[in-house]
Coordinates of C-alpha atoms (C1' of nucleotides) in Angstrom, one line a residue:
Chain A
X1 CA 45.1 30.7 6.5
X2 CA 44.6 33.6 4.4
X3 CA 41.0 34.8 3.5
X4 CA 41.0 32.7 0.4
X5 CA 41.6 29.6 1.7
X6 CA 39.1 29.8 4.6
X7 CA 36.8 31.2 2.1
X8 CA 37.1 27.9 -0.2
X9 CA 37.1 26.0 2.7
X10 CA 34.1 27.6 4.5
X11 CA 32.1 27.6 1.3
X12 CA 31.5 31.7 1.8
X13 CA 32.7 34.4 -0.6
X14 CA 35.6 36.4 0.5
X15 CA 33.9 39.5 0.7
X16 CA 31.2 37.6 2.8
X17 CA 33.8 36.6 5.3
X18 CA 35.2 40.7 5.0
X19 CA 31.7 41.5 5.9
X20 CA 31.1 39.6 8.8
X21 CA 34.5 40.5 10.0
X22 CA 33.3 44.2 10.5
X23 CA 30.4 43.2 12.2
X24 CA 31.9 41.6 14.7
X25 CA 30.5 37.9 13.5
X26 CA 34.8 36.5 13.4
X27 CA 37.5 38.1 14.5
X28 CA 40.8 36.8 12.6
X29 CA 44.4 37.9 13.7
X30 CA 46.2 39.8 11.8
X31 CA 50.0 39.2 10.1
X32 CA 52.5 41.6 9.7
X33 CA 51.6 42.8 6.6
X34 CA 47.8 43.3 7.4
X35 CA 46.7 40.2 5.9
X36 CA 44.0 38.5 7.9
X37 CA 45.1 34.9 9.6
X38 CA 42.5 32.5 9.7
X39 CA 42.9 29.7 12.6
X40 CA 40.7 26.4 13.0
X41 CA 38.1 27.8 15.4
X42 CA 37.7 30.7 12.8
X43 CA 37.3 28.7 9.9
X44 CA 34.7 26.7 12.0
X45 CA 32.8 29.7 13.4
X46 CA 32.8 30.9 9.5
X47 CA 31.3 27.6 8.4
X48 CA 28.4 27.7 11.3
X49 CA 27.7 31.0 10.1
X50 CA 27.3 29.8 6.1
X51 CA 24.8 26.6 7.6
X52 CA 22.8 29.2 9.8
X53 CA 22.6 31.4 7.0
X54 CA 21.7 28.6 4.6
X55 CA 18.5 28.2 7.2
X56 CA 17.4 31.3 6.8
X57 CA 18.4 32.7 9.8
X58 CA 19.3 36.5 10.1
X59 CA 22.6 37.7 10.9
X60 CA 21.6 38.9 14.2
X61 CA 20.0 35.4 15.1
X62 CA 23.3 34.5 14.0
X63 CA 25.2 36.1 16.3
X64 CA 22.9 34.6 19.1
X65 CA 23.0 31.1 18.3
X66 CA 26.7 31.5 17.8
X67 CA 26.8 33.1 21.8
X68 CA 24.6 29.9 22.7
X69 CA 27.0 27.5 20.6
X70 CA 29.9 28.8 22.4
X71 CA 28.0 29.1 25.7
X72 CA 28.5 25.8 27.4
X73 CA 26.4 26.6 30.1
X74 CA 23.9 27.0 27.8
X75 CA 19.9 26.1 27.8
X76 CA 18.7 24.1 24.8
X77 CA 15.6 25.9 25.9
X78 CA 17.1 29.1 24.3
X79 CA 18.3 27.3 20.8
X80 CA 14.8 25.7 20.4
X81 CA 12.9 28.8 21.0
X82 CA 15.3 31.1 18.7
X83 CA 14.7 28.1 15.9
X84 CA 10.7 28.3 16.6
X85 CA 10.2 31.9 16.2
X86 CA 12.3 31.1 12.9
X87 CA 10.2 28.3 11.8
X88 CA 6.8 30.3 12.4
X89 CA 8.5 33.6 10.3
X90 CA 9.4 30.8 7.2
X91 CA 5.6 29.3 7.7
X92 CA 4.1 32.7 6.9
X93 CA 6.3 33.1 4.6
X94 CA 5.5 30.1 2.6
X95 CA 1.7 30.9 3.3
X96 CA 2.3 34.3 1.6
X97 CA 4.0 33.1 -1.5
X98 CA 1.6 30.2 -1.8
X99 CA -1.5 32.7 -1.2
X100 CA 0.4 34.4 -4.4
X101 CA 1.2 31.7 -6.3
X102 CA -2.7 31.0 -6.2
X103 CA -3.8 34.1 -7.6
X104 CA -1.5 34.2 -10.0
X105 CA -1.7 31.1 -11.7
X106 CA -5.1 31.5 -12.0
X107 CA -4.6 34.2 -14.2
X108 CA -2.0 33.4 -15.9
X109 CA -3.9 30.5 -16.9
X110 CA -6.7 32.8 -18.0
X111 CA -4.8 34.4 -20.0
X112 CA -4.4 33.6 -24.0
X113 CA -1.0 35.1 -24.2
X114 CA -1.2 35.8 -28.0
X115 CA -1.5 39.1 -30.1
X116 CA -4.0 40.4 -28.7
X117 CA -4.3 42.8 -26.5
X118 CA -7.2 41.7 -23.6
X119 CA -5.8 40.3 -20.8
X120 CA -7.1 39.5 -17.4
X121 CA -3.8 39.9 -15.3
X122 CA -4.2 43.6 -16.2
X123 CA -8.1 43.2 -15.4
X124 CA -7.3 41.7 -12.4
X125 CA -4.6 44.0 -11.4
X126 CA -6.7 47.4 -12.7
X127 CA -9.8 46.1 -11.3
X128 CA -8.7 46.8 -7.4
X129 CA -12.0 49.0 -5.3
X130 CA -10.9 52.1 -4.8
X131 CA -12.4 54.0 -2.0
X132 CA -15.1 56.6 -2.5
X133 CA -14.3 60.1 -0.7
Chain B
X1 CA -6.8 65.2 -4.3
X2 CA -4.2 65.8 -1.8
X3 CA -1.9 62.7 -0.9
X4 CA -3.8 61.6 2.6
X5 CA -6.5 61.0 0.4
X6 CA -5.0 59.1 -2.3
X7 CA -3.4 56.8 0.3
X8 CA -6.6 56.3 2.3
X9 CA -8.4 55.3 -1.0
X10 CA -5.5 53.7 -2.8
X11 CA -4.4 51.7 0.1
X12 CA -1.0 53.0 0.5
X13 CA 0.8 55.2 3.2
X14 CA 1.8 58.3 1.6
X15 CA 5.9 57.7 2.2
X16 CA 5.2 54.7 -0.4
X17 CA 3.4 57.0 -2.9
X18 CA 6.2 59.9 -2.3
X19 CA 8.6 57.2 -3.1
X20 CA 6.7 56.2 -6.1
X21 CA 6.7 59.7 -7.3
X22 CA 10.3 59.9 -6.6
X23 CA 11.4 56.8 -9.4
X24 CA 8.9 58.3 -11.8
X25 CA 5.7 55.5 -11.4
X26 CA 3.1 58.7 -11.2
X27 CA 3.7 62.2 -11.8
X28 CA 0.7 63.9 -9.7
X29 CA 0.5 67.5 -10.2
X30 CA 1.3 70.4 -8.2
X31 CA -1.3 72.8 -6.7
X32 CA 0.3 76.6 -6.3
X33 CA 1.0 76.1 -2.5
X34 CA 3.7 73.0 -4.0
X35 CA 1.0 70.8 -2.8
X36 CA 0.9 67.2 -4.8
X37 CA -2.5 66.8 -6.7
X38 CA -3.9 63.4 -7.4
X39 CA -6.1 62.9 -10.1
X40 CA -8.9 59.8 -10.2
X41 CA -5.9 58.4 -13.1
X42 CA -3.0 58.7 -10.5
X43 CA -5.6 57.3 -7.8
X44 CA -6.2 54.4 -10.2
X45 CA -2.2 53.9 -10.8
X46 CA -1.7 53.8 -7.1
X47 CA -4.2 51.2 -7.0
X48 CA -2.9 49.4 -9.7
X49 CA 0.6 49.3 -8.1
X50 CA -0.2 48.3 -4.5
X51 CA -2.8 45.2 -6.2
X52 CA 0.7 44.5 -8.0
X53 CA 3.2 44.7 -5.3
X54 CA 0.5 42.5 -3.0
X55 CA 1.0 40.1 -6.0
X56 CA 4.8 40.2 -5.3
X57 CA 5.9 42.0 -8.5
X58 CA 9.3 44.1 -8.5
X59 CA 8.8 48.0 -8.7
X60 CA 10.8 47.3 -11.9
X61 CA 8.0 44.8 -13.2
X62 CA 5.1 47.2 -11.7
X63 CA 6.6 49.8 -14.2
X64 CA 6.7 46.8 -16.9
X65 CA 3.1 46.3 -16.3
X66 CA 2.3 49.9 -15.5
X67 CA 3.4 50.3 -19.2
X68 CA 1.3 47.5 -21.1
X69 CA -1.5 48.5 -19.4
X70 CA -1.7 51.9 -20.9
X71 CA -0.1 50.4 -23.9
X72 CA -4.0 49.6 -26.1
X73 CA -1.7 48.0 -28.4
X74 CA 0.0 45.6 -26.2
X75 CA -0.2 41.9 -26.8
X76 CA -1.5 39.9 -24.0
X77 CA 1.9 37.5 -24.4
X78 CA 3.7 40.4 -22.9
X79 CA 2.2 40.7 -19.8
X80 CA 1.7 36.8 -19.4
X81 CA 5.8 36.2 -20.0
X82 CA 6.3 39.2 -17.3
X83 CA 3.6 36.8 -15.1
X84 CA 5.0 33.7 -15.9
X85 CA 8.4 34.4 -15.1
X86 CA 7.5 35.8 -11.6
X87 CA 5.6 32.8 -11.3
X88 CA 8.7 30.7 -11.7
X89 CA 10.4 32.9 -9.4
X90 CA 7.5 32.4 -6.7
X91 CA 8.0 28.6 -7.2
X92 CA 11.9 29.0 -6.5
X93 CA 11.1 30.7 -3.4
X94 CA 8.6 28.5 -1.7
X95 CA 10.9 25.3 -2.4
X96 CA 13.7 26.8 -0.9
X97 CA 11.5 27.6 2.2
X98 CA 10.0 24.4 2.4
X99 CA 13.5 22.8 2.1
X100 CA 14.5 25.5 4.9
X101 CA 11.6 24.3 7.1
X102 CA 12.1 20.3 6.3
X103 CA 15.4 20.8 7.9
X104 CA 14.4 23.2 10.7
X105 CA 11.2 21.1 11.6
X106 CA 13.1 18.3 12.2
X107 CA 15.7 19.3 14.3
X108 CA 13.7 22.1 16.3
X109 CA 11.6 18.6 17.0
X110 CA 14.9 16.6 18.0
X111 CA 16.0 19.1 20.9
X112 CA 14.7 19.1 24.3
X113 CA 14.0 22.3 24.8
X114 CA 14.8 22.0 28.5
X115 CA 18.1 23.6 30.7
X116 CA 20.6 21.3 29.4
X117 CA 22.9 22.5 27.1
X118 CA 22.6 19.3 24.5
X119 CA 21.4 20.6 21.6
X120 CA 20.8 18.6 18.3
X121 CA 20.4 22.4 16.4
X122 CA 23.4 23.4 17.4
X123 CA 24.6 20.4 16.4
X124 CA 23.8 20.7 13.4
X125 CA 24.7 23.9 12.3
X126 CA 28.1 22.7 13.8
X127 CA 28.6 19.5 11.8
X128 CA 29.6 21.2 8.9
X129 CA 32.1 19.8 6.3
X130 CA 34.9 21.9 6.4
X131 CA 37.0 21.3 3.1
X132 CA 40.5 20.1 3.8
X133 CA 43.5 22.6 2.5
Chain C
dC1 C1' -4.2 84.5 16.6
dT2 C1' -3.0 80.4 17.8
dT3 C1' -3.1 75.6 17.7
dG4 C1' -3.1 71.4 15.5
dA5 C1' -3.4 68.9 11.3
dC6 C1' -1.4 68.5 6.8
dC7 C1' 2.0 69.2 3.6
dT8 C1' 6.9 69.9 1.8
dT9 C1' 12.0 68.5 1.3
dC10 C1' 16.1 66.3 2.9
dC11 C1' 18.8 63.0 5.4
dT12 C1' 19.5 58.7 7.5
dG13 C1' 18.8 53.8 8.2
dT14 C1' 17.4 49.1 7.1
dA15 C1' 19.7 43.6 5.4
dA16 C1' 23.2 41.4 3.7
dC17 C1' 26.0 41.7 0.9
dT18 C1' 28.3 42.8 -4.1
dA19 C1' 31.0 45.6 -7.4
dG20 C1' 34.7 48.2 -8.3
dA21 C1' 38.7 51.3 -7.6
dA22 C1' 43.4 52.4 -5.9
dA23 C1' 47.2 50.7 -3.6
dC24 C1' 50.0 47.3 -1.3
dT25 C1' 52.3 42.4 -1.0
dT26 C1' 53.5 38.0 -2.4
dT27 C1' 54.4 34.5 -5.7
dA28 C1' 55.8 32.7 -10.1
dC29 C1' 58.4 32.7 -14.0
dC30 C1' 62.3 33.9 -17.1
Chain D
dG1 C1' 67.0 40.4 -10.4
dG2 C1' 63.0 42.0 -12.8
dT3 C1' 58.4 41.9 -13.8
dA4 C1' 53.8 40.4 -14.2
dA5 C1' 50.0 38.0 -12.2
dA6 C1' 47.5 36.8 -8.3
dG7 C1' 46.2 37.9 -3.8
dT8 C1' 45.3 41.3 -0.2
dT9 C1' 44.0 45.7 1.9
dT10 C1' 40.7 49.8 2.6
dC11 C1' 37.2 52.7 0.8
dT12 C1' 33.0 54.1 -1.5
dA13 C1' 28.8 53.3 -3.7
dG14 C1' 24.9 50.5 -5.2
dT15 C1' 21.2 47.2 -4.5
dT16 C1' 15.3 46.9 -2.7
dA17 C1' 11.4 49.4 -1.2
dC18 C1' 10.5 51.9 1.6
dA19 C1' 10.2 54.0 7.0
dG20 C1' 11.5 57.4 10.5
dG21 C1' 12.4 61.8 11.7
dA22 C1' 13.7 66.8 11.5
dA23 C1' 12.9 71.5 10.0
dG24 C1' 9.8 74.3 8.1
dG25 C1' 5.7 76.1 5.1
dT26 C1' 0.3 75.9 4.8
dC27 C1' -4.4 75.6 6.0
dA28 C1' -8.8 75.3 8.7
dA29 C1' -11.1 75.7 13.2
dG30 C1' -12.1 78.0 17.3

DNA sequence: CTTGACCTTCCTGTAACTAGAAACTTTACC
DNA sequence: GGTAAAGTTTCTAGTTACAGGAAGGTCAAG
């Protein structure tokens, strides 16, 4: 397969695939006239990589829980704990943007959003304490 | 003011404020010894920034709101369009990680978590449909 | 006078790509 | 067979919002 085809087929852009080539993530063969070959297992590896990603997961814990999905001597041990430290990051994640949301909604809804120029999101965002020397 | 102050009473480490300087967001002035010198203004835009960026604003929106807010003539729509469209984005976000955390929950609760190498995560992120050529 | 705390600029690195340029190969069409 | 379009390669640079660190100037205290 050439990187087109695997790229349809992985559901990943080209230059994704490119990408993840020079960091080691696949490793495709190469033809004669430089083009990358694609086989099976690469196209496979490739998809893992676009679910993983789709999770949130980082490149590097990428790379791990492809080691551990290769490993068949693996511990599920491992896989659960690199997938709790992930759900705990997304949880204070969602925390912060929610904790966000709140303040801002408020005052967008406080705010009349006509002519005029008074407006409480500029209150609110001028009116942070500033420490005295 | 020299920039330890300003961060100590703006809230920001001075890298951040050197960077802000950098992209034009304040222009403090400069003693004879090259020295940056904060006035209680730049203080207050420093302030104004890090309340926005804890709010989740762009650095491009910062300088949007950096702008209406000295703008006296500015109408309050403005600033609650900029808001609202943040807002939106917040929203996006915080589905996306809930949907990411639905998924991730669930199988993170499926897997043993012990020394076998069974892994429903794995699984998962293996069972993939791979388009067919 | 020296030491240590500040300050300066400049360069590099981060995450995960994306865009675009220049050059090669292959494929399709006439 | 010629040529043009599509596909491929490598390379560089840009994105966001800084952080880390090096080399060197400045200032206040003892």
């Amino acid at each position: 397969m050439n990187i087109s085809e695997v790229a349809e087929r992985a559901g990943l852009p080209p230059k994704t695939i490119r990408h993840y080539e020079e960091i080691g993530l696949v490793r495709p063969l190469r033809a004669e006239n430089g083009y990358r070959q694609f086989c099976d297992s690469d196209l496979h590896k490739l998809a893992f990589l676009g679910r993983a990603r789709s999770l949130g997961f980082s490149l590097d814990d990428c790379r791990s829980l492809l080691e551990l999905y290769e490993d068949h001597g693996r511990a599920s041990a491992d896989v659960k704990a690199l997938a709790g430290h992930h759900l705990t990051e997304i949880d204070r994640k969602i925390e912060e943007l929610i904790a966000m949301r709140r303040t801002l909604a408020h005052l967008v809804d406080c705010c009349a959003g006509d002519g005029r120029p008074d407006c409480p999101i500029l209150d609110n965002l001028a009116a942070v304490p500033v420490l005295k020397p």
